[in-house]
PDB file of C-alpha atoms in Angstrom:
ATOM      1  CA  ASN K   1     -22.112  14.394 -21.569  1.00 60.00           C
ATOM      2  CA  ALA K   2     -22.183  12.908 -18.898  1.00 75.00           C
ATOM      3  CA  GLY K   3     -18.902  12.345 -18.422  1.00 94.00           C
ATOM      4  CA  VAL K   4     -17.485   8.716 -15.694  1.00 97.00           C
ATOM      5  CA  THR K   5     -20.172   7.597 -13.096  1.00 97.00           C
ATOM      6  CA  GLN K   6     -19.626   5.292 -11.039  1.00 97.00           C
ATOM      7  CA  THR K   7     -21.949   2.972  -8.569  1.00 96.00           C
ATOM      8  CA  PRO K   8     -22.807   2.913  -6.455  1.00 97.00           C
ATOM      9  CA  LYS K   9     -22.540   5.917  -4.361  1.00 96.00           C
ATOM     10  CA  PHE K  10     -21.817   4.440  -0.663  1.00 96.00           C
ATOM     11  CA  GLN K  11     -22.484   1.150   0.311  1.00 96.00           C
ATOM     12  CA  VAL K  12     -21.831  -1.695   3.085  1.00 97.00           C
ATOM     13  CA  LEU K  13     -20.183  -4.967   3.413  1.00 96.00           C
ATOM     14  CA  LYS K  14     -19.813  -8.170   5.870  1.00 97.00           C
ATOM     15  CA  THR K  15     -16.641  -9.243   5.667  1.00 97.00           C
ATOM     16  CA  GLY K  16     -16.459 -11.865   3.479  1.00 96.00           C
ATOM     17  CA  GLN K  17     -18.587 -10.755   1.032  1.00 96.00           C
ATOM     18  CA  SER K  18     -18.114  -9.125  -3.224  1.00 95.00           C
ATOM     19  CA  MET K  19     -19.569  -6.922  -4.905  1.00 95.00           C
ATOM     20  CA  THR K  20     -18.839  -4.730  -7.783  1.00 97.00           C
ATOM     21  CA  LEU K  21     -18.120  -1.913  -7.927  1.00 98.00           C
ATOM     22  CA  GLN K  22     -19.234  -0.200 -11.078  1.00 98.00           C
ATOM     23  CA  CYS K  23     -17.153   2.154 -13.796  1.00 98.00           C
ATOM     24  CA  ALA K  24     -19.123   3.532 -16.958  1.00 97.00           C
ATOM     25  CA  GLN K  25     -17.437   7.153 -19.505  1.00 97.00           C
ATOM     26  CA  ASP K  26     -18.893   7.840 -22.362  1.00 95.00           C
ATOM     27  CA  MET K  27     -16.277  10.395 -23.862  1.00 95.00           C
ATOM     28  CA  ASN K  28     -14.609   7.071 -25.396  1.00 95.00           C
ATOM     29  CA  HIS K  29     -11.926   7.006 -24.215  1.00 96.00           C
ATOM     30  CA  GLU K  30      -9.262   4.848 -24.146  1.00 95.00           C
ATOM     31  CA  TYR K  31      -7.532   4.884 -21.017  1.00 95.00           C
ATOM     32  CA  MET K  32      -9.548   3.817 -18.037  1.00 97.00           C
ATOM     33  CA  SER K  33      -8.144   3.302 -14.006  1.00 97.00           C
ATOM     34  CA  TRP K  34      -9.403   2.560 -10.540  1.00 98.00           C
ATOM     35  CA  TYR K  35      -7.619   4.950  -7.792  1.00 98.00           C
ATOM     36  CA  ARG K  36      -8.324   4.227  -3.708  1.00 97.00           C
ATOM     37  CA  GLN K  37      -7.985   6.655  -1.254  1.00 96.00           C
ATOM     38  CA  ASP K  38      -7.924   6.783   2.420  1.00 94.00           C
ATOM     39  CA  PRO K  39      -7.584   9.165   5.264  1.00 86.00           C
ATOM     40  CA  GLY K  40      -4.271  10.721   5.121  1.00 82.00           C
ATOM     41  CA  MET K  41      -3.045   9.147   1.325  1.00 85.00           C
ATOM     42  CA  GLY K  42      -3.640  10.625  -1.773  1.00 88.00           C
ATOM     43  CA  LEU K  43      -5.016   8.444  -4.297  1.00 94.00           C
ATOM     44  CA  ARG K  44      -3.165   4.774  -4.438  1.00 96.00           C
ATOM     45  CA  LEU K  45      -3.559   3.064  -8.429  1.00 96.00           C
ATOM     46  CA  ILE K  46      -5.695  -0.166  -8.328  1.00 97.00           C
ATOM     47  CA  HIS K  47      -5.909  -1.299 -11.724  1.00 97.00           C
ATOM     48  CA  TYR K  48      -5.765   0.483 -15.515  1.00 96.00           C
ATOM     49  CA  SER K  49      -6.284  -0.305 -18.664  1.00 96.00           C
ATOM     50  CA  VAL K  50      -5.556   1.448 -22.236  1.00 94.00           C
ATOM     51  CA  GLY K  51      -7.611   0.039 -24.152  1.00 94.00           C
ATOM     52  CA  ALA K  52     -10.616  -2.766 -24.441  1.00 94.00           C
ATOM     53  CA  GLY K  53      -9.042  -6.717 -22.888  1.00 95.00           C
ATOM     54  CA  ILE K  54      -6.074  -4.815 -21.976  1.00 95.00           C
ATOM     55  CA  THR K  55      -5.541  -4.398 -18.472  1.00 96.00           C
ATOM     56  CA  ASP K  56      -2.628  -4.366 -15.832  1.00 96.00           C
ATOM     57  CA  GLN K  57      -2.042  -3.849 -12.252  1.00 95.00           C
ATOM     58  CA  GLY K  58      -1.097  -1.151 -10.228  1.00 94.00           C
ATOM     59  CA  GLU K  59       0.193   0.276  -6.750  1.00 92.00           C
ATOM     60  CA  VAL K  60      -2.658  -1.782  -4.417  1.00 95.00           C
ATOM     61  CA  PRO K  61      -4.141  -4.858  -6.692  1.00 96.00           C
ATOM     62  CA  ASN K  62      -4.164  -7.612  -3.690  1.00 95.00           C
ATOM     63  CA  GLY K  63      -7.790  -7.944  -3.287  1.00 95.00           C
ATOM     64  CA  TYR K  64      -9.520  -6.539  -6.387  1.00 97.00           C
ATOM     65  CA  ASN K  65      -9.810  -7.786  -9.834  1.00 97.00           C
ATOM     66  CA  VAL K  66     -10.626  -6.235 -12.940  1.00 97.00           C
ATOM     67  CA  SER K  67     -12.071  -6.984 -16.721  1.00 96.00           C
ATOM     68  CA  ARG K  68     -12.138  -4.126 -19.900  1.00 97.00           C
ATOM     69  CA  SER K  69     -15.519  -6.114 -22.506  1.00 96.00           C
ATOM     70  CA  THR K  70     -16.198  -2.979 -23.239  1.00 96.00           C
ATOM     71  CA  THR K  71     -14.053   0.932 -23.622  1.00 96.00           C
ATOM     72  CA  GLU K  72     -17.336   2.237 -22.238  1.00 97.00           C
ATOM     73  CA  ASP K  73     -17.674   0.097 -18.798  1.00 97.00           C
ATOM     74  CA  PHE K  74     -14.971  -0.759 -16.687  1.00 98.00           C
ATOM     75  CA  PRO K  75     -15.843  -3.160 -13.202  1.00 98.00           C
ATOM     76  CA  LEU K  76     -13.799  -3.716  -9.910  1.00 98.00           C
ATOM     77  CA  ARG K  77     -14.997  -7.133  -8.364  1.00 97.00           C
ATOM     78  CA  LEU K  78     -13.915  -6.949  -4.986  1.00 96.00           C
ATOM     79  CA  LEU K  79     -13.694 -10.732  -4.604  1.00 90.00           C
ATOM     80  CA  SER K  80     -13.767 -11.236  -0.355  1.00 95.00           C
ATOM     81  CA  ALA K  81     -13.861  -8.363   1.049  1.00 95.00           C
ATOM     82  CA  ALA K  82     -11.934  -7.105   4.411  1.00 96.00           C
ATOM     83  CA  PRO K  83     -12.274  -4.128   6.570  1.00 96.00           C
ATOM     84  CA  SER K  84      -9.075  -3.181   5.273  1.00 96.00           C
ATOM     85  CA  GLN K  85     -10.945  -2.058   2.247  1.00 97.00           C
ATOM     86  CA  THR K  86     -12.653   0.330   3.720  1.00 97.00           C
ATOM     87  CA  SER K  87     -11.996   3.410   1.251  1.00 97.00           C
ATOM     88  CA  VAL K  88     -13.142   5.682  -1.388  1.00 97.00           C
ATOM     89  CA  TYR K  89     -12.601   4.351  -4.787  1.00 98.00           C
ATOM     90  CA  PHE K  90     -12.292   6.952  -7.784  1.00 98.00           C
ATOM     91  CA  CYS K  91     -13.351   5.019 -11.287  1.00 98.00           C
ATOM     92  CA  ALA K  92     -11.236   7.997 -13.798  1.00 97.00           C
ATOM     93  CA  SER K  93     -11.018   7.626 -17.794  1.00 97.00           C
ATOM     94  CA  SER K  94      -8.848   9.503 -19.829  1.00 95.00           C
ATOM     95  CA  PRO K  95      -8.075   9.531 -23.747  1.00 92.00           C
ATOM     96  CA  THR K  96      -4.026   9.158 -23.715  1.00 85.00           C
ATOM     97  CA  GLY K  97      -3.483   7.461 -20.600  1.00 81.00           C
ATOM     98  CA  GLU K  98      -2.357  12.112 -18.931  1.00 86.00           C
ATOM     99  CA  ALA K  99      -5.043  14.093 -17.017  1.00 89.00           C
ATOM    100  CA  GLN K 100      -7.239  11.546 -16.717  1.00 94.00           C
ATOM    101  CA  HIS K 101     -11.271  12.754 -15.772  1.00 96.00           C
ATOM    102  CA  PHE K 102     -12.647  11.776 -12.368  1.00 97.00           C
ATOM    103  CA  GLY K 103     -16.177  10.056 -11.265  1.00 97.00           C
ATOM    104  CA  ASP K 104     -17.193  11.417  -7.415  1.00 96.00           C
ATOM    105  CA  GLY K 105     -16.135   8.242  -5.795  1.00 97.00           C
ATOM    106  CA  THR K 106     -18.045   5.295  -4.299  1.00 97.00           C
ATOM    107  CA  ARG K 107     -17.792   4.898  -0.750  1.00 97.00           C
ATOM    108  CA  LEU K 108     -17.003   1.805   0.204  1.00 97.00           C
ATOM    109  CA  SER K 109     -17.443   0.370   4.587  1.00 96.00           C
ATOM    110  CA  ILE K 110     -16.780  -3.118   5.434  1.00 96.00           C
ATOM    111  CA  LEU K 111     -17.125  -3.775   8.681  1.00 95.00           C
TER     112      LEU K 111
ATOM    113  CA  ASP H   1       8.421   4.149   0.600  1.00 71.00           C
ATOM    114  CA  GLN H   2       6.876   7.503  -0.177  1.00 82.00           C
ATOM    115  CA  GLN H   3       8.444   8.235  -4.373  1.00 92.00           C
ATOM    116  CA  VAL H   4       5.933  11.670  -4.441  1.00 95.00           C
ATOM    117  CA  LYS H   5       5.734  13.395  -1.302  1.00 95.00           C
ATOM    118  CA  GLN H   6       3.792  16.874   0.311  1.00 96.00           C
ATOM    119  CA  ASN H   7       5.355  17.630   3.011  1.00 92.00           C
ATOM    120  CA  SER H   8       2.356  20.701   3.957  1.00 94.00           C
ATOM    121  CA  PRO H   9      -0.572  19.365   5.047  1.00 94.00           C
ATOM    122  CA  SER H  10      -2.511  22.640   4.500  1.00 96.00           C
ATOM    123  CA  LEU H  11      -2.238  25.963   3.272  1.00 97.00           C
ATOM    124  CA  SER H  12      -3.810  29.663   4.234  1.00 97.00           C
ATOM    125  CA  VAL H  13      -3.203  32.391   1.533  1.00 97.00           C
ATOM    126  CA  GLN H  14      -5.090  36.017   2.085  1.00 98.00           C
ATOM    127  CA  GLU H  15      -7.393  36.648  -1.429  1.00 97.00           C
ATOM    128  CA  GLY H  16      -5.086  37.782  -4.058  1.00 97.00           C
ATOM    129  CA  ARG H  17      -2.490  37.144  -2.851  1.00 97.00           C
ATOM    130  CA  ILE H  18       0.213  33.979  -4.870  1.00 98.00           C
ATOM    131  CA  SER H  19      -0.684  30.550  -3.762  1.00 98.00           C
ATOM    132  CA  ILE H  20       2.601  27.593  -3.352  1.00 98.00           C
ATOM    133  CA  LEU H  21       2.007  24.481  -2.982  1.00 98.00           C
ATOM    134  CA  ASN H  22       4.848  21.860  -3.082  1.00 98.00           C
ATOM    135  CA  CYS H  23       5.821  18.680  -4.662  1.00 97.00           C
ATOM    136  CA  ASP H  24       8.980  16.643  -4.769  1.00 97.00           C
ATOM    137  CA  TYR H  25       9.647  12.842  -5.522  1.00 97.00           C
ATOM    138  CA  THR H  26      12.303  10.769  -5.383  1.00 96.00           C
ATOM    139  CA  ASN H  27      12.073   8.891  -8.588  1.00 94.00           C
ATOM    140  CA  SER H  28      14.576  10.672 -11.663  1.00 94.00           C
ATOM    141  CA  MET H  29      12.567   8.299 -13.968  1.00 94.00           C
ATOM    142  CA  PHE H  30      10.066  10.674 -13.834  1.00 95.00           C
ATOM    143  CA  ASP H  31       9.037  12.564 -16.467  1.00 94.00           C
ATOM    144  CA  TYR H  32       5.604  13.556 -15.796  1.00 95.00           C
ATOM    145  CA  PHE H  33       3.657  15.464 -13.758  1.00 97.00           C
ATOM    146  CA  LEU H  34       0.226  16.463 -13.381  1.00 97.00           C
ATOM    147  CA  TRP H  35      -1.740  19.027 -10.930  1.00 98.00           C
ATOM    148  CA  TYR H  36      -5.299  17.814  -9.707  1.00 97.00           C
ATOM    149  CA  LYS H  37      -7.924  19.789  -7.361  1.00 97.00           C
ATOM    150  CA  LYS H  38      -9.910  18.239  -5.174  1.00 96.00           C
ATOM    151  CA  TYR H  39     -13.601  19.127  -4.096  1.00 96.00           C
ATOM    152  CA  PRO H  40     -14.918  17.466  -0.880  1.00 93.00           C
ATOM    153  CA  ALA H  41     -17.145  14.738  -2.064  1.00 91.00           C
ATOM    154  CA  GLU H  42     -15.923  15.213  -5.558  1.00 94.00           C
ATOM    155  CA  GLY H  43     -13.429  13.150  -7.403  1.00 95.00           C
ATOM    156  CA  PRO H  44     -10.079  15.222  -7.992  1.00 96.00           C
ATOM    157  CA  THR H  45      -9.856  17.351 -11.125  1.00 96.00           C
ATOM    158  CA  PHE H  46      -7.020  18.032 -13.930  1.00 96.00           C
ATOM    159  CA  LEU H  47      -5.350  21.650 -13.222  1.00 97.00           C
ATOM    160  CA  ILE H  48      -2.459  21.828 -15.250  1.00 97.00           C
ATOM    161  CA  SER H  49       0.823  19.524 -16.680  1.00 96.00           C
ATOM    162  CA  ILE H  50       3.936  19.739 -16.691  1.00 96.00           C
ATOM    163  CA  SER H  51       6.488  17.149 -19.393  1.00 94.00           C
ATOM    164  CA  SER H  52      10.839  16.716 -17.477  1.00 93.00           C
ATOM    165  CA  ILE H  53      11.710  18.717 -21.127  1.00 93.00           C
ATOM    166  CA  LYS H  54       9.171  21.531 -19.443  1.00 94.00           C
ATOM    167  CA  ASP H  55      10.567  24.043 -16.721  1.00 94.00           C
ATOM    168  CA  LYS H  56       7.713  26.313 -16.144  1.00 97.00           C
ATOM    169  CA  ASN H  57       4.140  25.677 -17.370  1.00 96.00           C
ATOM    170  CA  GLU H  58       1.230  28.774 -17.624  1.00 97.00           C
ATOM    171  CA  ASP H  59      -2.232  27.438 -17.873  1.00 96.00           C
ATOM    172  CA  GLY H  60      -4.123  31.035 -16.883  1.00 97.00           C
ATOM    173  CA  ARG H  61      -3.813  31.663 -13.064  1.00 97.00           C
ATOM    174  CA  PHE H  62      -1.846  28.403 -12.562  1.00 98.00           C
ATOM    175  CA  THR H  63       2.020  28.431 -14.085  1.00 98.00           C
ATOM    176  CA  VAL H  64       3.890  25.049 -12.483  1.00 98.00           C
ATOM    177  CA  PHE H  65       7.669  24.733 -12.335  1.00 98.00           C
ATOM    178  CA  LEU H  66       9.248  22.330 -12.291  1.00 97.00           C
ATOM    179  CA  ASN H  67      13.447  21.306 -11.893  1.00 96.00           C
ATOM    180  CA  LYS H  68      14.138  18.480 -11.818  1.00 95.00           C
ATOM    181  CA  SER H  69      17.987  18.510 -10.560  1.00 95.00           C
ATOM    182  CA  ALA H  70      15.859  18.949  -7.093  1.00 96.00           C
ATOM    183  CA  LYS H  71      13.750  16.774  -8.150  1.00 96.00           C
ATOM    184  CA  HIS H  72      11.015  19.520  -6.720  1.00 97.00           C
ATOM    185  CA  LEU H  73       7.544  20.870  -8.438  1.00 97.00           C
ATOM    186  CA  SER H  74       6.577  23.149  -7.027  1.00 98.00           C
ATOM    187  CA  LEU H  75       2.320  25.658  -8.702  1.00 98.00           C
ATOM    188  CA  HIS H  76       2.058  28.881  -8.341  1.00 98.00           C
ATOM    189  CA  ILE H  77      -1.843  30.305  -8.167  1.00 98.00           C
ATOM    190  CA  VAL H  78      -2.323  33.875  -8.461  1.00 97.00           C
ATOM    191  CA  PRO H  79      -4.170  35.632  -7.495  1.00 97.00           C
ATOM    192  CA  SER H  80      -5.844  33.563  -5.291  1.00 98.00           C
ATOM    193  CA  GLN H  81      -8.997  33.240  -4.970  1.00 97.00           C
ATOM    194  CA  PRO H  82     -12.171  31.983  -2.425  1.00 96.00           C
ATOM    195  CA  GLY H  83     -13.204  29.379  -4.384  1.00 96.00           C
ATOM    196  CA  ASP H  84      -9.605  27.757  -5.543  1.00 97.00           C
ATOM    197  CA  SER H  85      -9.600  26.440  -1.841  1.00 98.00           C
ATOM    198  CA  ALA H  86      -9.428  22.544  -2.116  1.00 97.00           C
ATOM    199  CA  VAL H  87      -7.309  19.965  -1.356  1.00 97.00           C
ATOM    200  CA  TYR H  88      -4.465  19.590  -4.483  1.00 98.00           C
ATOM    201  CA  PHE H  89      -2.904  16.743  -5.595  1.00 97.00           C
ATOM    202  CA  CYS H  90       0.248  16.392  -7.522  1.00 97.00           C
ATOM    203  CA  ALA H  91       1.084  13.198  -9.385  1.00 96.00           C
ATOM    204  CA  ALA H  92       4.054  11.438 -11.700  1.00 96.00           C
ATOM    205  CA  ASP H  93       4.325   8.984 -14.197  1.00 93.00           C
ATOM    206  CA  SER H  94       7.895   7.024 -15.499  1.00 91.00           C
ATOM    207  CA  GLY H  95       5.603   7.300 -19.002  1.00 87.00           C
ATOM    208  CA  THR H  96       4.063   3.414 -17.357  1.00 87.00           C
ATOM    209  CA  TYR H  97       0.435   4.551 -16.758  1.00 88.00           C
ATOM    210  CA  LYS H  98       0.950   4.154 -12.876  1.00 91.00           C
ATOM    211  CA  TYR H  99      -0.217   7.179 -11.535  1.00 93.00           C
ATOM    212  CA  ILE H 100       1.946   8.550  -7.983  1.00 94.00           C
ATOM    213  CA  PHE H 101       0.032  10.648  -6.092  1.00 95.00           C
ATOM    214  CA  GLY H 102       0.976  12.611  -3.707  1.00 96.00           C
ATOM    215  CA  THR H 103      -0.909  12.460   0.107  1.00 95.00           C
ATOM    216  CA  GLY H 104      -2.083  15.959  -1.033  1.00 96.00           C
ATOM    217  CA  THR H 105      -1.921  20.035   0.293  1.00 97.00           C
ATOM    218  CA  ARG H 106      -5.155  21.326   1.699  1.00 97.00           C
ATOM    219  CA  LEU H 107      -5.366  25.481   0.499  1.00 98.00           C
ATOM    220  CA  LYS H 108      -7.876  27.897   2.322  1.00 98.00           C
ATOM    221  CA  VAL H 109      -8.120  30.661   0.689  1.00 97.00           C
ATOM    222  CA  LEU H 110      -8.828  33.521   3.220  1.00 96.00           C
ATOM    223  CA  ALA H 111     -11.333  36.782   1.580  1.00 91.00           C
TER     224      ALA H 111
END
């Protein structure tokens, strides 16, 4: 099993560009989530999903969009990248929303 | 307002001794708590959890204690090993799946 796979691992964007961070899991988990981690801060929840077709906002949702059309995939879209979105992004999944399995992260820099 | 706080950014412990990592929270609605370990360039890995109906949970070398009246939890690692050197995050939830993470404590176990 691959677990939770995030692509790309690194990305540099210019301000105003849009992009999609991919997240896929092969464990048939219903719960999936996106976090960002900034220096000196913990992980902050951006969006989460409790199943296909269901998404909800977390602590810091502004500037990000998600959709969940399948159980396996949970992409995160940056609509118009801003330097404040420079961060490390983690995707996670869980069978029931409790102990989560995390991907290895996407390091995103916005110039 | 930081709802989950890890007030010690770092901790050094001798190999074989006990490591105690602390976490305080302010939201009395939190009823489920987790600890994650994170190595550099990897995603967090789930360690152990505890629900508010318990005051202690053990898993091998790891024990989590919960003091609801003090809004405090701690993770004990006995005995500490060099491979335990990592950043440890506590996280809390109030049944909404919107996990709040602390800022992390970097543990260094000295051989």
